Short mmCIF file of C-alpha atoms in Angstrom, two decimals:
data_model
loop_
_atom_site.label_atom_id
_atom_site.label_comp_id
_atom_site.label_asym_id
_atom_site.label_seq_id
_atom_site.Cartn_x
_atom_site.Cartn_y
_atom_site.Cartn_z
CA MET A 203 0.00 0.00 0.00
CA ASN A 204 1.54 3.30 -1.13
CA VAL A 205 0.54 6.28 1.02
CA SER A 206 1.57 9.75 -0.14
CA PHE A 207 3.04 12.31 2.26
CA THR A 208 -0.15 14.40 2.10
CA GLU A 209 -2.35 11.37 2.79
CA ALA A 210 -0.14 10.44 5.74
CA GLN A 211 -0.45 13.98 7.13
CA LEU A 212 -4.24 13.90 6.84
CA ALA A 213 -4.42 10.46 8.44
CA LEU A 214 -2.44 11.76 11.39
CA VAL A 215 -4.02 15.24 11.58
CA PRO A 216 -7.39 15.10 9.75
CA GLU A 217 -8.24 18.64 10.84
CA LEU A 218 -5.12 20.04 9.10
CA PRO A 219 -6.90 21.51 6.00
CA LEU A 220 -9.41 23.32 8.21
CA LEU A 221 -6.66 24.70 10.46
CA ILE A 222 -4.71 25.98 7.47
CA GLU A 223 -7.85 27.59 6.02
CA GLN A 224 -8.74 29.27 9.35
CA ARG A 225 -5.24 30.65 9.92
CA TYR A 226 -4.87 31.76 6.30
CA HIS A 227 -8.19 33.61 6.56
CA MET A 228 -7.14 35.29 9.81
CA LEU A 229 -3.77 36.30 8.38
CA LYS A 230 -5.50 37.76 5.30
CA LEU A 231 -7.84 39.81 7.52
CA ILE A 232 -4.84 41.14 9.44
CA LYS A 233 -2.99 42.05 6.24
CA ALA A 234 -6.03 43.90 4.90
CA SER A 235 -6.95 45.72 8.12
CA GLY A 236 -3.82 45.92 10.27
CA PRO A 237 -2.93 47.31 12.66
CA VAL A 238 -6.23 45.98 13.99
CA GLY A 239 -7.53 45.19 17.46
CA ARG A 240 -8.34 41.67 18.66
CA ARG A 241 -12.01 42.48 19.27
CA THR A 242 -12.41 43.88 15.74
CA LEU A 243 -10.69 40.80 14.32
CA SER A 244 -13.05 38.57 16.27
CA SER A 245 -16.04 40.42 14.85
CA MET A 246 -14.74 40.33 11.25
CA SER A 247 -13.66 36.69 11.34
CA GLY A 248 -16.67 35.24 13.15
CA TYR A 249 -14.46 33.52 15.74
CA SER A 250 -14.91 34.07 19.46
CA GLU A 251 -12.44 36.34 21.24
CA ARG A 252 -10.92 33.30 22.90
CA GLU A 253 -10.45 31.51 19.55
CA THR A 254 -9.05 34.72 18.06
CA ARG A 255 -6.58 35.13 20.93
CA THR A 256 -5.38 31.52 20.56
CA MET A 257 -4.94 31.88 16.80
CA LEU A 258 -3.05 35.18 17.16
CA GLU A 259 -0.64 33.61 19.65
CA LEU A 260 0.03 30.75 17.20
CA LEU A 261 0.60 33.19 14.32
CA LYS A 262 2.85 35.32 16.53
CA ASP A 263 4.92 32.29 17.61
CA GLN A 264 5.51 31.50 13.92
CA GLY A 265 6.64 35.07 13.25
CA LEU A 266 3.69 35.77 10.95
CA VAL A 267 2.13 38.65 12.90
CA HIS A 268 3.33 41.44 15.16
CA ILE A 269 1.21 42.32 18.19
CA ALA A 270 1.58 45.84 19.57
CA LYS A 271 -0.46 48.38 21.54
CA GLU A 272 -1.96 49.83 18.36
CA GLY A 273 -3.08 46.40 17.15
CA VAL A 274 -2.02 43.33 15.19
CA SER A 275 -0.22 43.59 11.84
CA ALA A 276 1.27 41.10 9.41
CA THR A 277 5.06 40.71 9.30
CA GLU A 278 7.06 40.41 6.09
CA LYS A 279 7.16 36.64 6.63
CA GLY A 280 3.38 36.64 7.09
CA ILE A 281 2.86 38.55 3.85
CA GLU A 282 5.15 36.12 2.04
CA VAL A 283 3.18 33.14 3.41
CA LEU A 284 -0.06 34.74 2.14
CA PHE A 285 1.50 35.22 -1.28
CA VAL A 286 2.69 31.60 -1.51
CA LEU A 287 -0.65 30.13 -0.38
CA HIS A 288 -2.89 32.52 -2.31
CA ASP A 289 -3.48 30.55 -5.53
CA THR A 290 -4.05 27.23 -3.74
CA MET A 291 -6.48 28.75 -1.24
CA GLU A 292 -8.40 30.63 -3.93
CA GLU A 293 -8.72 27.37 -5.89
CA LYS A 294 -10.13 25.60 -2.83
CA SER A 295 -12.59 28.41 -2.10
CA GLY A 296 -14.14 28.18 -5.56
CA ARG A 297 -13.40 31.84 -6.32
CA ARG A 298 -10.86 30.95 -9.01
CA GLN A 299 -13.47 28.83 -10.80
CA LEU A 300 -15.99 31.67 -10.44
CA ALA A 301 -13.46 34.10 -11.90
CA ASN A 302 -12.65 31.80 -14.83
CA LYS A 303 -16.33 31.34 -15.65
CA LEU A 304 -16.90 35.10 -15.60
CA SER A 305 -13.77 35.78 -17.66
CA GLU A 306 -15.03 33.43 -20.39
CA GLN A 307 -18.44 35.11 -20.46
CA LEU A 308 -17.02 38.62 -20.58
CA ALA A 309 -14.22 37.82 -23.05
CA ILE A 310 -11.66 39.95 -21.22
CA ARG A 311 -8.03 39.29 -20.28
CA ASN A 312 -8.57 38.17 -16.70
CA VAL A 313 -10.90 38.30 -13.71
CA PHE A 314 -9.99 38.14 -10.02
CA VAL A 315 -12.69 37.61 -7.41
CA VAL A 316 -12.21 38.40 -3.71
CA GLU A 317 -14.42 37.07 -0.94
CA GLY A 318 -17.56 38.83 0.25
CA ASP A 319 -19.79 41.60 -1.04
CA ALA A 320 -18.60 45.20 -0.85
CA ASP A 321 -22.21 46.35 -0.44
CA HIS A 322 -22.20 44.84 3.04
CA SER A 323 -18.55 44.65 4.06
CA ALA A 324 -15.90 47.33 4.42
CA LEU A 325 -13.35 44.51 4.61
CA THR A 326 -14.28 43.33 1.11
CA LYS A 327 -13.53 46.81 -0.21
CA LYS A 328 -10.05 46.51 1.32
CA LEU A 329 -9.61 43.07 -0.26
CA LEU A 330 -10.46 44.61 -3.65
CA GLY A 331 -7.70 47.15 -3.08
CA MET A 332 -5.24 44.47 -1.93
CA GLN A 333 -5.90 42.24 -4.95
CA THR A 334 -5.63 45.15 -7.40
CA ALA A 335 -2.30 46.20 -5.90
CA LYS A 336 -1.09 42.58 -6.08
CA GLN A 337 -1.95 42.32 -9.77
CA PHE A 338 -0.44 45.73 -10.51
CA SER A 339 2.80 44.58 -8.85
CA ALA A 340 2.87 41.55 -11.14
CA HIS A 341 2.73 43.81 -14.22
CA VAL A 342 4.62 46.87 -12.98
CA LYS A 343 7.59 46.53 -15.33
CA ASP A 344 7.94 49.42 -17.83
CA VAL A 345 4.99 51.35 -16.37
CA LYS A 346 5.76 55.09 -16.33
CA ILE A 347 2.39 56.90 -16.28
CA VAL A 348 -0.62 55.62 -14.34
CA ALA A 349 -4.02 57.30 -14.68
CA VAL A 350 -6.50 56.70 -11.86
CA THR A 351 -10.15 57.59 -11.45
CA GLY A 352 -12.05 58.60 -8.35
CA GLY A 353 -14.33 56.39 -6.26
CA SER A 354 -14.11 54.26 -3.13
CA SER A 355 -12.87 51.09 -4.86
CA VAL A 356 -9.85 52.82 -6.43
CA ALA A 357 -9.24 54.71 -3.17
CA ALA A 358 -8.82 51.31 -1.46
CA VAL A 359 -5.79 50.41 -3.62
CA PRO A 360 -2.96 52.79 -2.51
CA PRO A 361 -2.39 51.36 1.01
CA PHE A 362 -1.39 48.02 -0.55
CA MET A 363 0.78 49.32 -3.39
CA PRO A 364 4.45 48.32 -3.58
CA THR A 365 6.93 50.91 -2.39
CA GLU A 366 9.84 49.74 -4.53
CA GLU A 367 10.61 50.33 -8.21
CA LEU A 368 7.96 53.06 -8.57
CA LYS A 369 9.94 56.23 -7.88
CA ASP A 370 9.97 57.11 -11.58
CA VAL A 371 6.22 56.57 -12.02
CA LEU A 372 3.87 59.52 -12.48
CA PHE A 373 0.30 59.18 -11.15
CA ILE A 374 -2.36 61.38 -12.74
CA ALA A 375 -6.13 61.83 -12.53
CA ALA A 376 -7.82 60.01 -15.42
CA ARG A 377 -10.02 63.04 -15.90
CA GLY A 378 -10.80 66.41 -14.33
CA GLY A 379 -12.28 66.39 -10.82
CA VAL A 380 -15.99 65.86 -10.15
CA GLY A 381 -18.23 66.77 -7.23
CA GLU A 382 -17.46 63.69 -5.20
CA GLU A 383 -16.48 63.51 -1.54
CA LEU A 384 -13.01 65.07 -1.33
CA GLY A 385 -11.20 61.86 -0.34
CA LEU A 386 -12.71 60.01 -3.32
CA GLN A 387 -11.73 62.50 -6.01
CA ALA A 388 -9.25 61.33 -8.63
CA ASN A 389 -6.72 64.09 -7.84
CA VAL A 390 -6.64 63.16 -4.15
CA ILE A 391 -6.39 59.44 -4.95
CA ALA A 392 -3.54 60.06 -7.43
CA ALA A 393 -1.70 61.92 -4.66
CA SER A 394 -2.35 59.01 -2.29
CA PHE A 395 -0.84 56.55 -4.79
CA ALA A 396 2.21 58.78 -5.18
CA GLU A 397 2.71 59.16 -1.42
CA THR A 398 2.57 55.41 -0.83
CA CYS A 399 4.88 54.59 -3.73
CA ASP A 400 7.30 57.48 -3.13
CA ALA A 401 6.45 58.56 -6.68
CA SER A 402 5.19 61.81 -8.21
CA TYR A 403 1.74 62.96 -9.27
CA LYS A 404 0.09 65.73 -11.22
CA ALA A 405 -3.29 67.17 -10.23
CA PHE A 406 -5.82 68.35 -12.78
CA TYR A 407 -8.79 70.48 -11.77
CA TYR A 408 -11.72 70.81 -14.11
CA PRO A 409 -15.09 72.36 -13.16
CA ASP A 410 -18.01 70.13 -14.16
CA THR A 411 -20.30 73.09 -14.71
CA LEU A 412 -18.54 74.61 -17.75
CA SER A 413 -20.72 75.56 -20.70
CA GLU A 414 -20.00 74.04 -24.08
CA GLU A 415 -18.30 77.26 -25.20
CA ALA A 416 -16.15 77.49 -22.05
CA HIS A 417 -15.24 73.80 -22.40
CA ALA A 418 -14.01 74.39 -25.96
CA VAL A 419 -11.81 77.25 -24.74
CA PHE A 420 -10.55 75.34 -21.69
CA GLN A 421 -9.20 72.49 -23.83
CA HIS A 422 -6.64 74.91 -25.27
CA GLU A 423 -5.36 76.02 -21.88
CA PRO A 424 -1.74 74.93 -21.13
CA ALA A 425 -2.81 72.74 -18.18
CA ALA A 426 -5.40 70.90 -20.28
CA LYS A 427 -3.01 70.48 -23.23
CA GLU A 428 -0.34 69.08 -20.89
CA MET A 429 -2.81 66.53 -19.50
CA LEU A 430 -3.99 65.54 -22.97
CA ASP A 431 -0.36 64.85 -23.87
CA LEU A 432 0.09 62.73 -20.72
CA TYR A 433 -3.08 60.76 -21.50
CA SER A 434 -1.64 59.83 -24.88
CA GLN A 435 1.44 58.40 -23.10
CA THR A 436 -0.39 56.55 -20.30
CA ASP A 437 0.83 52.97 -19.69
CA CYS A 438 -1.73 51.93 -17.10
CA VAL A 439 -5.25 52.90 -16.06
CA ILE A 440 -6.85 51.91 -12.74
CA HIS A 441 -10.51 52.82 -12.76
CA GLY A 442 -13.80 52.21 -11.04
CA VAL A 443 -17.23 51.62 -12.56
CA GLY A 444 -20.28 53.44 -11.25
CA ASP A 445 -24.02 52.96 -11.32
CA ALA A 446 -25.31 55.47 -13.89
CA ALA A 447 -28.21 56.87 -11.85
CA LYS A 448 -26.15 57.15 -8.66
CA MET A 449 -23.27 58.88 -10.46
CA ALA A 450 -25.66 61.42 -11.99
CA LEU A 451 -26.98 62.23 -8.50
CA LEU A 452 -23.44 62.41 -7.10
CA ARG A 453 -22.55 64.96 -9.76
CA ASN A 454 -25.71 66.97 -9.12
CA SER A 455 -26.58 66.55 -12.79
CA PRO A 456 -29.53 68.68 -13.99
CA GLU A 457 -32.91 66.97 -14.00
CA ASP A 458 -33.10 67.02 -17.81
CA GLU A 459 -29.75 65.17 -17.99
CA GLN A 460 -30.94 62.58 -15.47
CA GLN A 461 -34.07 62.14 -17.55
CA ILE A 462 -31.94 61.53 -20.68
CA LEU A 463 -30.06 58.80 -18.82
CA ALA A 464 -33.33 57.21 -17.72
CA ASP A 465 -34.80 57.41 -21.24
CA GLN A 466 -31.63 55.90 -22.74
CA GLN A 467 -31.62 53.17 -20.06
CA ALA A 468 -28.10 54.01 -18.92
CA LYS A 469 -26.75 51.38 -16.52
CA GLY A 470 -23.05 52.03 -15.95
CA GLU A 471 -20.55 54.89 -15.91
CA ALA A 472 -16.78 55.18 -16.32
CA PHE A 473 -14.56 58.17 -17.21
CA GLY A 474 -17.65 60.39 -17.50
CA PHE A 475 -19.21 58.13 -20.16
CA TYR A 476 -22.60 56.48 -19.57
CA PHE A 477 -23.39 53.06 -21.07
CA ASN A 478 -26.58 51.13 -21.75
CA GLN A 479 -26.96 47.37 -21.31
CA GLN A 480 -25.40 46.71 -24.74
CA GLY A 481 -22.29 48.73 -23.87
CA GLU A 482 -23.22 51.64 -26.13
CA ILE A 483 -22.30 55.17 -24.99
CA VAL A 484 -25.62 56.96 -24.52
CA HIS A 485 -24.33 60.12 -22.84
CA ARG A 486 -21.13 61.76 -21.67
CA ILE A 487 -20.25 64.73 -19.51
CA ARG A 488 -18.07 67.57 -20.74
CA THR A 489 -14.60 67.08 -19.35
CA VAL A 490 -10.97 66.65 -20.32
CA GLY A 491 -9.79 63.12 -19.64
CA ILE A 492 -9.04 59.61 -20.90
CA GLN A 493 -11.25 58.77 -23.87
CA MET A 494 -12.79 55.34 -24.37
CA GLU A 495 -10.96 54.84 -27.68
CA GLN A 496 -7.64 55.63 -25.96
CA LEU A 497 -8.06 52.67 -23.61
CA GLN A 498 -7.45 50.32 -26.55
CA ASN A 499 -3.87 51.60 -26.70
CA VAL A 500 -3.17 51.50 -22.95
CA PRO A 501 -1.27 48.25 -22.25
CA LEU A 502 -2.53 47.74 -18.70
CA VAL A 503 -6.17 48.43 -17.75
CA PHE A 504 -7.68 47.53 -14.35
CA ALA A 505 -11.42 47.83 -13.70
CA VAL A 506 -12.10 47.68 -9.95
CA ALA A 507 -15.62 47.43 -8.51
CA GLY A 508 -17.54 45.18 -6.17
CA GLY A 509 -20.93 44.60 -4.60
CA ALA A 510 -23.97 42.92 -6.12
CA SER A 511 -25.47 46.37 -6.69
CA LYS A 512 -22.71 47.08 -9.24
CA ALA A 513 -23.36 43.95 -11.36
CA GLU A 514 -25.57 45.64 -13.95
CA ALA A 515 -23.25 48.64 -14.22
CA LEU A 516 -20.22 46.39 -14.65
CA LEU A 517 -21.87 44.36 -17.42
CA SER A 518 -22.87 47.50 -19.31
CA TYR A 519 -19.33 48.92 -19.22
CA LEU A 520 -17.55 45.62 -19.87
CA ALA A 521 -19.71 44.99 -22.96
CA SER A 522 -17.50 47.51 -24.79
CA ALA A 523 -14.37 47.57 -22.60
CA PRO A 524 -10.97 46.71 -24.10
CA SER A 525 -10.45 42.95 -24.37
CA HIS A 526 -7.20 43.26 -22.38
CA THR A 527 -9.06 44.61 -19.32
CA ILE A 528 -8.28 42.98 -15.96
CA LEU A 529 -11.36 43.00 -13.72
CA VAL A 530 -11.02 42.88 -9.93
CA THR A 531 -14.38 42.29 -8.28
CA ASP A 532 -16.00 40.37 -5.42
CA GLU A 533 -18.21 37.33 -4.97
CA GLY A 534 -21.36 39.43 -4.64
CA ALA A 535 -20.85 41.16 -8.00
CA ALA A 536 -19.47 38.08 -9.78
CA GLU A 537 -22.37 35.82 -8.84
CA LYS A 538 -24.94 38.49 -9.71
CA MET A 539 -23.27 39.15 -13.08
CA LEU A 540 -23.39 35.46 -13.99
CA SER A 541 -27.02 35.34 -12.94
CA LEU A 542 -27.85 38.34 -15.15
CA ILE A 543 -25.92 36.87 -18.09
CA LYS A 544 -28.02 33.69 -17.91
CA ARG A 545 -31.19 35.76 -18.27
CA MET A 546 -29.96 37.63 -21.35
#
């Protein structure tokens, strides 16, 4: 009788797979949220405080976490362990299969699915940021100009970005600022990326309320011309996708404009463009920024959005997105998207 090493381990310690899964999950929570308190970890993980304390002591003894007054954080060794185990654990969770199925349906370069639903979990939003930063790091070579949009999903990325090899990178806003919450504006997020990566950034302010005539004049201003030149040289775009109706409200769009979006059955929004279910552009706001046709020539494009409520918006945008797009989303959005696709 030939027994493999793995079979022998399981015969001796049958609970081993569960223990690995539990400790991996805890370590991932710590990496995404650290420094974080034990009580908060207990609440996020679903384990009792006693179970959490025991697990933290085990992780600490193995040099995977650091416990201090301000909370628990992952060590370099802990982060490396997460990296090594990531693909295997994602395969076991079923998220890799979910991502592959969605990638085939959408006909885009790749899809990565993180656990949870961002509509109901702040942690899931952090996991979206962590996964996007991880994939960016895998493709960072030769990237010189990165354009980023506003929004909470993109704002979750900077804390997890690599700090090495990015000093020569320039981060820019993918388009002029909109009336979003200050911390979620593209200019602020570009600055956040630059600060984390010890890189540089360039802000670009553009009032959303310009008339058509003023917009035509503004495009010839030196600041606008400089940004247009940078957009033509952009190597990477990291962008969110919004719900059309919610974005129109966020921008305080006039009632007649909101009615146009309703009449045209706009579902999703990206870069100031609004899309219907078929991926057709049905409306756009006046701004200076990355154009949809330019995305085809940008080598690295990340779309980042999660939550089941974003499923329809994501499908409408992705129906005409560049085929080399890399989507980072969550289980809530992925499952809802597949469900909607089946009904089409």
